[in-house]
PDB file of C-alpha atoms and ligand atoms in Angstrom:
ATOM      1  CA  MET A   1      31.195   9.345 -10.321  1.00 85.00           C
ATOM      2  CA  ARG A   2      28.288  11.651 -10.852  1.00 89.00           C
ATOM      3  CA  ARG A   3      26.052  12.363  -7.891  1.00 93.00           C
ATOM      4  CA  TYR A   4      22.318  11.513  -8.137  1.00 97.00           C
ATOM      5  CA  SER A   5      19.544  12.565  -5.765  1.00 96.00           C
ATOM      6  CA  CYS A   6      18.091   9.052  -5.705  1.00 98.00           C
ATOM      7  CA  TYR A   7      19.936   5.750  -5.732  1.00 98.00           C
ATOM      8  CA  VAL A   8      17.941   2.590  -6.410  1.00 98.00           C
ATOM      9  CA  PHE A   9      19.617  -0.718  -5.567  1.00 98.00           C
ATOM     10  CA  ASP A  10      18.600  -4.120  -6.633  1.00 97.00           C
ATOM     11  CA  LEU A  11      19.168  -6.667  -3.762  1.00 96.00           C
ATOM     12  CA  ASP A  12      19.937 -10.248  -4.955  1.00 91.00           C
ATOM     13  CA  GLY A  13      23.385 -10.133  -6.703  1.00 92.00           C
ATOM     14  CA  THR A  14      23.876  -6.476  -6.037  1.00 97.00           C
ATOM     15  CA  VAL A  15      23.863  -6.058  -2.242  1.00 97.00           C
ATOM     16  CA  TYR A  16      23.989  -9.755  -1.325  1.00 95.00           C
ATOM     17  CA  ARG A  17      24.002 -13.333  -2.687  1.00 91.00           C
ATOM     18  CA  GLY A  18      21.846 -15.494  -0.525  1.00 88.00           C
ATOM     19  CA  ASP A  19      22.775 -14.759   3.070  1.00 91.00           C
ATOM     20  CA  GLU A  20      26.228 -13.344   2.141  1.00 93.00           C
ATOM     21  CA  VAL A  21      26.792  -9.596   1.832  1.00 96.00           C
ATOM     22  CA  ILE A  22      28.696  -8.697  -1.291  1.00 96.00           C
ATOM     23  CA  ALA A  23      32.123  -7.112  -0.567  1.00 96.00           C
ATOM     24  CA  GLY A  24      32.065  -3.305  -0.328  1.00 97.00           C
ATOM     25  CA  ALA A  25      28.207  -3.109  -0.341  1.00 98.00           C
ATOM     26  CA  ALA A  26      27.822  -2.187   3.292  1.00 98.00           C
ATOM     27  CA  GLU A  27      30.629   0.279   3.140  1.00 97.00           C
ATOM     28  CA  ALA A  28      29.312   1.968   0.035  1.00 97.00           C
ATOM     29  CA  LEU A  29      25.869   2.407   1.490  1.00 97.00           C
ATOM     30  CA  ARG A  30      27.223   3.812   4.716  1.00 97.00           C
ATOM     31  CA  GLU A  31      29.289   6.352   2.733  1.00 96.00           C
ATOM     32  CA  LEU A  32      26.261   7.255   0.503  1.00 97.00           C
ATOM     33  CA  ARG A  33      24.126   7.929   3.568  1.00 96.00           C
ATOM     34  CA  LYS A  34      26.455  10.706   4.646  1.00 96.00           C
ATOM     35  CA  SER A  35      25.017  12.803   2.002  1.00 94.00           C
ATOM     36  CA  ASP A  36      21.427  13.846   1.568  1.00 93.00           C
ATOM     37  CA  VAL A  37      20.302  11.302  -1.101  1.00 97.00           C
ATOM     38  CA  ARG A  38      17.198   9.060  -1.310  1.00 97.00           C
ATOM     39  CA  ILE A  39      18.084   5.377  -1.172  1.00 98.00           C
ATOM     40  CA  LEU A  40      15.754   2.690  -2.311  1.00 98.00           C
ATOM     41  CA  PHE A  41      16.082  -1.038  -2.586  1.00 98.00           C
ATOM     42  CA  ALA A  42      13.995  -2.506  -5.332  1.00 98.00           C
ATOM     43  CA  THR A  43      13.695  -6.236  -5.420  1.00 95.00           C
ATOM     44  CA  ASN A  44      11.757  -8.579  -7.692  1.00 94.00           C
ATOM     45  CA  ASN A  45      11.846 -11.227  -4.982  1.00 91.00           C
ATOM     46  CA  SER A  46       8.261 -11.296  -3.625  1.00 90.00           C
ATOM     47  CA  SER A  47       8.855 -13.970  -1.023  1.00 90.00           C
ATOM     48  CA  GLN A  48       9.434 -11.614   1.903  1.00 90.00           C
ATOM     49  CA  THR A  49       7.787  -8.525   3.439  1.00 91.00           C
ATOM     50  CA  GLU A  50       9.572  -5.241   3.583  1.00 95.00           C
ATOM     51  CA  ALA A  51      10.237  -5.925   7.449  1.00 96.00           C
ATOM     52  CA  SER A  52      11.987  -9.117   6.657  1.00 95.00           C
ATOM     53  CA  TYR A  53      14.231  -7.340   4.085  1.00 96.00           C
ATOM     54  CA  VAL A  54      15.003  -4.563   6.734  1.00 98.00           C
ATOM     55  CA  ALA A  55      15.957  -7.398   9.159  1.00 98.00           C
ATOM     56  CA  LYS A  56      18.020  -9.269   6.593  1.00 97.00           C
ATOM     57  CA  LEU A  57      20.008  -6.131   5.686  1.00 98.00           C
ATOM     58  CA  SER A  58      20.464  -5.240   9.358  1.00 98.00           C
ATOM     59  CA  ARG A  59      22.076  -8.761   9.915  1.00 97.00           C
ATOM     60  CA  MET A  60      24.506  -7.779   7.073  1.00 96.00           C
ATOM     61  CA  GLY A  61      25.429  -4.514   8.749  1.00 96.00           C
ATOM     62  CA  ILE A  62      23.195  -2.422   6.423  1.00 97.00           C
ATOM     63  CA  GLN A  63      20.673  -0.045   7.949  1.00 96.00           C
ATOM     64  CA  ALA A  64      17.567   0.429   5.994  1.00 97.00           C
ATOM     65  CA  ARG A  65      14.068   1.754   6.675  1.00 97.00           C
ATOM     66  CA  LEU A  66      10.748   0.127   5.684  1.00 97.00           C
ATOM     67  CA  ASP A  67       9.981   3.026   3.318  1.00 96.00           C
ATOM     68  CA  GLU A  68      13.171   2.372   1.390  1.00 98.00           C
ATOM     69  CA  ILE A  69      12.168  -1.139   0.425  1.00 98.00           C
ATOM     70  CA  LEU A  70      10.238  -1.667  -2.802  1.00 97.00           C
ATOM     71  CA  THR A  71       9.210  -5.264  -3.509  1.00 96.00           C
ATOM     72  CA  SER A  72       7.358  -6.807  -6.560  1.00 96.00           C
ATOM     73  CA  GLY A  73       4.944  -8.245  -4.157  1.00 97.00           C
ATOM     74  CA  ARG A  74       3.963  -4.737  -2.762  1.00 96.00           C
ATOM     75  CA  ALA A  75       3.765  -3.405  -6.282  1.00 97.00           C
ATOM     76  CA  ALA A  76       1.533  -6.382  -7.474  1.00 97.00           C
ATOM     77  CA  ALA A  77      -0.735  -5.829  -4.441  1.00 97.00           C
ATOM     78  CA  ARG A  78      -1.060  -2.081  -5.051  1.00 96.00           C
ATOM     79  CA  TYR A  79      -1.637  -2.850  -8.730  1.00 97.00           C
ATOM     80  CA  CYS A  80      -4.517  -5.173  -7.774  1.00 98.00           C
ATOM     81  CA  ALA A  81      -6.011  -2.638  -5.448  1.00 97.00           C
ATOM     82  CA  ALA A  82      -5.694   0.104  -8.210  1.00 96.00           C
ATOM     83  CA  VAL A  83      -7.389  -2.052 -10.860  1.00 97.00           C
ATOM     84  CA  GLY A  84     -10.204  -3.402  -8.661  1.00 97.00           C
ATOM     85  CA  ILE A  85      -8.861  -6.894  -8.176  1.00 98.00           C
ATOM     86  CA  ARG A  86     -10.306  -8.056  -4.831  1.00 96.00           C
ATOM     87  CA  ARG A  87      -9.911 -11.767  -4.548  1.00 96.00           C
ATOM     88  CA  VAL A  88      -6.939 -13.797  -5.731  1.00 97.00           C
ATOM     89  CA  PHE A  89      -5.363 -17.320  -5.773  1.00 96.00           C
ATOM     90  CA  VAL A  90      -1.715 -17.075  -4.922  1.00 96.00           C
ATOM     91  CA  VAL A  91       0.968 -19.342  -6.327  1.00 96.00           C
ATOM     92  CA  GLY A  92       3.864 -17.932  -4.079  1.00 96.00           C
ATOM     93  CA  GLU A  93       5.203 -17.724  -0.562  1.00 94.00           C
ATOM     94  CA  ALA A  94       3.778 -16.311   2.731  1.00 92.00           C
ATOM     95  CA  GLY A  95       5.364 -13.011   2.221  1.00 92.00           C
ATOM     96  CA  LEU A  96       3.472 -12.357  -0.939  1.00 95.00           C
ATOM     97  CA  ALA A  97       0.141 -13.492   0.565  1.00 95.00           C
ATOM     98  CA  GLU A  98       0.706 -11.259   3.552  1.00 94.00           C
ATOM     99  CA  THR A  99       1.492  -8.237   1.476  1.00 95.00           C
ATOM    100  CA  LEU A 100      -1.645  -8.806  -0.669  1.00 96.00           C
ATOM    101  CA  ILE A 101      -3.823  -8.977   2.494  1.00 95.00           C
ATOM    102  CA  ASP A 102      -2.158  -5.941   3.946  1.00 95.00           C
ATOM    103  CA  GLU A 103      -3.345  -4.042   0.762  1.00 96.00           C
ATOM    104  CA  GLY A 104      -6.871  -5.343   1.288  1.00 95.00           C
ATOM    105  CA  ILE A 105      -6.840  -8.134  -1.220  1.00 96.00           C
ATOM    106  CA  GLY A 106      -8.537 -11.392  -0.248  1.00 94.00           C
ATOM    107  CA  VAL A 107      -6.362 -14.438  -0.699  1.00 94.00           C
ATOM    108  CA  VAL A 108      -8.475 -17.524  -1.149  1.00 93.00           C
ATOM    109  CA  ASN A 109      -5.686 -19.987  -0.301  1.00 91.00           C
ATOM    110  CA  PHE A 110      -4.016 -18.066   2.461  1.00 82.00           C
ATOM    111  CA  ASN A 111      -2.548 -20.465   5.162  1.00 73.00           C
ATOM    112  CA  THR A 112      -2.460 -23.205   2.765  1.00 68.00           C
ATOM    113  CA  LEU A 113      -0.785 -21.677  -0.318  1.00 65.00           C
ATOM    114  CA  ARG A 114      -1.198 -25.172  -1.656  1.00 59.00           C
ATOM    115  CA  VAL A 115      -3.675 -27.135  -3.517  1.00 56.00           C
ATOM    116  CA  HIS A 116      -7.443 -27.291  -2.886  1.00 60.00           C
ATOM    117  CA  PRO A 117     -10.231 -26.494  -5.361  1.00 60.00           C
ATOM    118  CA  VAL A 118     -11.193 -22.797  -5.146  1.00 69.00           C
ATOM    119  CA  GLU A 119     -14.886 -22.045  -4.167  1.00 73.00           C
ATOM    120  CA  GLY A 120     -16.247 -19.200  -6.247  1.00 78.00           C
ATOM    121  CA  ALA A 121     -14.575 -16.979  -8.801  1.00 88.00           C
ATOM    122  CA  VAL A 122     -11.306 -15.247  -8.240  1.00 95.00           C
ATOM    123  CA  ASP A 123     -10.287 -12.016 -10.068  1.00 97.00           C
ATOM    124  CA  ALA A 124      -6.621 -13.081 -10.566  1.00 98.00           C
ATOM    125  CA  VAL A 125      -3.882 -15.547 -10.020  1.00 98.00           C
ATOM    126  CA  ILE A 126      -0.854 -13.941  -8.563  1.00 98.00           C
ATOM    127  CA  ALA A 127       2.277 -15.883  -9.218  1.00 97.00           C
ATOM    128  CA  GLY A 128       5.736 -15.414  -7.714  1.00 97.00           C
ATOM    129  CA  ILE A 129       8.588 -17.433  -6.480  1.00 96.00           C
ATOM    130  CA  CYS A 130       7.106 -20.542  -4.818  1.00 96.00           C
ATOM    131  CA  ARG A 131       9.820 -22.641  -3.129  1.00 95.00           C
ATOM    132  CA  ASP A 132       7.839 -24.525  -0.486  1.00 89.00           C
ATOM    133  CA  ALA A 133       4.571 -25.348  -1.891  1.00 90.00           C
ATOM    134  CA  LEU A 134       4.940 -25.581  -5.811  1.00 95.00           C
ATOM    135  CA  SER A 135       3.289 -28.797  -6.978  1.00 94.00           C
ATOM    136  CA  TYR A 136       1.447 -30.189  -9.910  1.00 94.00           C
ATOM    137  CA  GLU A 137      -1.822 -29.730  -7.900  1.00 93.00           C
ATOM    138  CA  LEU A 138      -1.203 -26.055  -7.167  1.00 94.00           C
ATOM    139  CA  LEU A 139      -0.465 -25.395 -10.776  1.00 96.00           C
ATOM    140  CA  ASP A 140      -3.679 -27.263 -11.684  1.00 95.00           C
ATOM    141  CA  SER A 141      -5.825 -25.165  -9.220  1.00 94.00           C
ATOM    142  CA  ALA A 142      -4.234 -21.988 -10.602  1.00 96.00           C
ATOM    143  CA  MET A 143      -4.859 -23.080 -14.155  1.00 96.00           C
ATOM    144  CA  GLN A 144      -8.552 -23.647 -13.540  1.00 95.00           C
ATOM    145  CA  CYS A 145      -8.899 -20.280 -12.083  1.00 95.00           C
ATOM    146  CA  VAL A 146      -7.376 -18.637 -15.124  1.00 97.00           C
ATOM    147  CA  LEU A 147      -9.494 -20.789 -17.409  1.00 96.00           C
ATOM    148  CA  ALA A 148     -12.533 -19.740 -15.507  1.00 95.00           C
ATOM    149  CA  GLY A 149     -11.626 -16.041 -16.317  1.00 96.00           C
ATOM    150  CA  ALA A 150      -9.128 -14.853 -13.663  1.00 97.00           C
ATOM    151  CA  ARG A 151      -6.295 -12.663 -14.879  1.00 98.00           C
ATOM    152  CA  LEU A 152      -2.802 -14.047 -14.695  1.00 98.00           C
ATOM    153  CA  ILE A 153      -0.461 -11.596 -12.915  1.00 98.00           C
ATOM    154  CA  GLY A 154       3.255 -12.289 -12.190  1.00 98.00           C
ATOM    155  CA  THR A 155       5.175 -10.512  -9.401  1.00 97.00           C
ATOM    156  CA  ASN A 156       8.225 -10.774 -11.747  1.00 96.00           C
ATOM    157  CA  ALA A 157       9.537 -12.916 -14.549  1.00 95.00           C
ATOM    158  CA  ASP A 158      13.188 -13.657 -13.505  1.00 92.00           C
ATOM    159  CA  ALA A 159      14.098 -17.123 -14.808  1.00 92.00           C
ATOM    160  CA  THR A 160      16.721 -17.562 -12.100  1.00 89.00           C
ATOM    161  CA  TYR A 161      18.146 -15.856  -9.015  1.00 86.00           C
ATOM    162  CA  PRO A 162      21.732 -16.053  -7.593  1.00 80.00           C
ATOM    163  CA  LEU A 163      22.605 -17.878  -4.323  1.00 82.00           C
ATOM    164  CA  ALA A 164      25.684 -17.727  -2.119  1.00 80.00           C
ATOM    165  CA  GLY A 165      28.634 -19.742  -3.641  1.00 85.00           C
ATOM    166  CA  GLY A 166      27.930 -18.928  -7.176  1.00 82.00           C
ATOM    167  CA  ARG A 167      24.864 -21.222  -7.743  1.00 89.00           C
ATOM    168  CA  PHE A 168      21.639 -20.128  -9.376  1.00 89.00           C
ATOM    169  CA  ALA A 169      18.141 -21.371  -8.572  1.00 93.00           C
ATOM    170  CA  PRO A 170      14.874 -21.368 -10.355  1.00 96.00           C
ATOM    171  CA  GLY A 171      13.064 -18.009 -10.021  1.00 95.00           C
ATOM    172  CA  ALA A 172       9.542 -16.773 -10.367  1.00 96.00           C
ATOM    173  CA  GLY A 173       9.747 -16.746 -14.137  1.00 97.00           C
ATOM    174  CA  THR A 174       9.921 -20.539 -13.990  1.00 97.00           C
ATOM    175  CA  VAL A 175       6.536 -20.723 -12.136  1.00 97.00           C
ATOM    176  CA  LEU A 176       5.046 -17.992 -14.446  1.00 98.00           C
ATOM    177  CA  GLY A 177       6.402 -19.946 -17.452  1.00 98.00           C
ATOM    178  CA  ALA A 178       4.437 -23.050 -16.347  1.00 98.00           C
ATOM    179  CA  LEU A 179       1.235 -21.232 -15.867  1.00 98.00           C
ATOM    180  CA  ALA A 180       1.586 -19.321 -19.174  1.00 98.00           C
ATOM    181  CA  ALA A 181       2.136 -22.671 -20.857  1.00 98.00           C
ATOM    182  CA  CYS A 182      -0.887 -24.472 -19.489  1.00 98.00           C
ATOM    183  CA  THR A 183      -3.271 -21.536 -19.833  1.00 98.00           C
ATOM    184  CA  GLY A 184      -2.075 -19.992 -23.062  1.00 98.00           C
ATOM    185  CA  ILE A 185      -2.308 -16.618 -21.399  1.00 97.00           C
ATOM    186  CA  LYS A 186       0.484 -14.019 -21.480  1.00 97.00           C
ATOM    187  CA  PRO A 187       0.863 -12.751 -17.924  1.00 98.00           C
ATOM    188  CA  THR A 188       0.935  -9.212 -16.758  1.00 98.00           C
ATOM    189  CA  VAL A 189       4.280  -8.773 -15.023  1.00 97.00           C
ATOM    190  CA  ILE A 190       4.496  -6.071 -12.410  1.00 97.00           C
ATOM    191  CA  GLY A 191       8.027  -6.303 -11.157  1.00 97.00           C
ATOM    192  CA  LYS A 192      11.158  -5.014 -12.843  1.00 97.00           C
ATOM    193  CA  PRO A 193      11.532  -4.168 -15.859  1.00 97.00           C
ATOM    194  CA  ASN A 194       8.033  -2.739 -15.403  1.00 97.00           C
ATOM    195  CA  PRO A 195       8.762   0.810 -13.900  1.00 97.00           C
ATOM    196  CA  TYR A 196       5.409   0.673 -11.969  1.00 96.00           C
ATOM    197  CA  MET A 197       7.045   0.139  -8.481  1.00 95.00           C
ATOM    198  CA  LEU A 198       9.503   3.022  -8.938  1.00 96.00           C
ATOM    199  CA  PHE A 199       7.056   5.477 -10.586  1.00 93.00           C
ATOM    200  CA  GLN A 200       4.908   5.385  -7.424  1.00 89.00           C
ATOM    201  CA  VAL A 201       7.868   6.705  -5.332  1.00 94.00           C
ATOM    202  CA  LEU A 202       9.245   9.214  -7.742  1.00 96.00           C
ATOM    203  CA  GLN A 203       5.842  10.669  -8.369  1.00 94.00           C
ATOM    204  CA  ALA A 204       4.906  10.841  -4.783  1.00 94.00           C
ATOM    205  CA  GLU A 205       8.168  12.442  -3.682  1.00 97.00           C
ATOM    206  CA  GLY A 206       8.750  14.677  -6.777  1.00 97.00           C
ATOM    207  CA  ILE A 207      12.041  13.014  -7.640  1.00 97.00           C
ATOM    208  CA  ALA A 208      13.110  13.437 -11.220  1.00 98.00           C
ATOM    209  CA  ALA A 209      13.817  10.161 -13.078  1.00 97.00           C
ATOM    210  CA  ALA A 210      16.818  12.034 -14.716  1.00 97.00           C
ATOM    211  CA  ASP A 211      18.263  12.465 -11.244  1.00 97.00           C
ATOM    212  CA  THR A 212      17.878   8.814 -10.377  1.00 98.00           C
ATOM    213  CA  VAL A 213      20.214   5.916 -10.891  1.00 98.00           C
ATOM    214  CA  VAL A 214      19.342   2.224 -10.748  1.00 98.00           C
ATOM    215  CA  VAL A 215      22.173  -0.167  -9.916  1.00 98.00           C
ATOM    216  CA  GLY A 216      21.594  -3.792 -10.539  1.00 98.00           C
ATOM    217  CA  ASP A 217      23.023  -7.190 -11.737  1.00 95.00           C
ATOM    218  CA  ARG A 218      20.616  -8.079 -14.457  1.00 94.00           C
ATOM    219  CA  ILE A 219      20.215  -6.503 -17.946  1.00 96.00           C
ATOM    220  CA  ASP A 220      16.746  -7.906 -18.556  1.00 94.00           C
ATOM    221  CA  THR A 221      15.304  -6.590 -15.230  1.00 94.00           C
ATOM    222  CA  ASP A 222      17.401  -3.804 -13.668  1.00 97.00           C
ATOM    223  CA  ILE A 223      18.863  -2.053 -16.758  1.00 98.00           C
ATOM    224  CA  MET A 224      15.644  -2.346 -18.775  1.00 97.00           C
ATOM    225  CA  PHE A 225      13.783  -1.054 -15.617  1.00 97.00           C
ATOM    226  CA  ALA A 226      16.110   1.918 -15.491  1.00 98.00           C
ATOM    227  CA  LYS A 227      15.555   2.578 -19.233  1.00 97.00           C
ATOM    228  CA  ALA A 228      11.721   2.214 -18.905  1.00 97.00           C
ATOM    229  CA  ALA A 229      11.671   4.604 -15.905  1.00 97.00           C
ATOM    230  CA  GLY A 230      13.895   7.086 -17.745  1.00 97.00           C
ATOM    231  CA  CYS A 231      16.712   6.762 -15.123  1.00 98.00           C
ATOM    232  CA  THR A 232      20.336   6.002 -15.551  1.00 98.00           C
ATOM    233  CA  GLY A 233      21.192   2.316 -15.247  1.00 98.00           C
ATOM    234  CA  ILE A 234      24.416   0.821 -14.022  1.00 98.00           C
ATOM    235  CA  LEU A 235      25.277  -2.792 -14.188  1.00 98.00           C
ATOM    236  CA  VAL A 236      27.139  -4.291 -11.253  1.00 98.00           C
ATOM    237  CA  THR A 237      29.047  -7.451 -12.241  1.00 97.00           C
ATOM    238  CA  THR A 238      28.608  -9.286  -8.888  1.00 94.00           C
ATOM    239  CA  GLY A 239      25.558 -11.187  -9.869  1.00 89.00           C
ATOM    240  CA  VAL A 240      24.056 -12.549 -13.108  1.00 87.00           C
ATOM    241  CA  ASP A 241      25.234 -10.519 -15.998  1.00 93.00           C
ATOM    242  CA  LYS A 242      28.895  -9.660 -16.463  1.00 95.00           C
ATOM    243  CA  GLU A 243      28.919  -7.514 -19.592  1.00 96.00           C
ATOM    244  CA  ALA A 244      26.941  -4.247 -19.882  1.00 96.00           C
ATOM    245  CA  PRO A 245      25.229  -3.482 -23.165  1.00 94.00           C
ATOM    246  CA  VAL A 246      26.694  -0.588 -25.273  1.00 95.00           C
ATOM    247  CA  GLY A 247      25.953   2.701 -23.670  1.00 95.00           C
ATOM    248  CA  THR A 248      25.487   1.295 -20.058  1.00 97.00           C
ATOM    249  CA  ALA A 249      28.083   1.816 -17.478  1.00 97.00           C
ATOM    250  CA  SER A 250      29.268  -1.153 -15.467  1.00 98.00           C
ATOM    251  CA  ILE A 251      31.079  -1.463 -12.055  1.00 98.00           C
ATOM    252  CA  GLY A 252      32.658  -4.394 -10.265  1.00 97.00           C
ATOM    253  CA  GLY A 253      31.070  -3.488  -6.911  1.00 97.00           C
ATOM    254  CA  LEU A 254      29.091  -0.707  -5.177  1.00 97.00           C
ATOM    255  CA  LEU A 255      32.192   1.073  -3.776  1.00 97.00           C
ATOM    256  CA  GLU A 256      32.885   2.234  -7.407  1.00 97.00           C
ATOM    257  CA  LEU A 257      29.693   4.369  -7.115  1.00 96.00           C
ATOM    258  CA  LEU A 258      31.552   6.714  -4.715  1.00 93.00           C
TER     259      LEU A 258
HETATM  260 MG1  LIG B   1      19.509  -8.972  -8.899  1.00 94.74          MG
END
């Protein structure tokens, strides 16, 4: 297969499913690292920090550096900082709240990530996957923030995500859908397919989009992300989607990239 100077890998459904590494992924990455290519992992899952993804990959025998991990949570936090959003209400998990705080954004419900009426105005509601704390009351608090003028920003809009054993679970898109329904507001979505998180790296490092390939298991996020960024997209059939659209290459596993 053609060589690129930058390889962008989705994680869920591409490198692993839940806590199980996908066959051939570790070997393919080890092989790729023998040549001088930039490797990035771009995930829409905002629940974890970059450090937790590095640790998770390491448990699977995959070495990765912090600066190789792109998350929708980090992208959303940088977006907030860039557009002057300073104070937010989070419908999400601890990793998202920590990442926002790390970028200097105030999280009014940090350490609770639950209910509670919000004192004073917030600039935005940031919604992502929210497995521990999602409740009617949390949605209600977020809804009141938006009705009071806060922007509605989603880390990503994936309806589902794949788990080990072939099961799928509700994703951030489910949470965002609920908030869009009760507020009547169309959210701004920062994660894939929005190319925002990749553009930041390509621009900073002078990497040409035409020399970059995105490998992922979802057409509506990964392949559309590649298209929006001007990169090549390759569908891997180990996750959600099994059939590539016309004009898009597909592979049965990451070893086929070599
Ligand atoms: Mg995926």
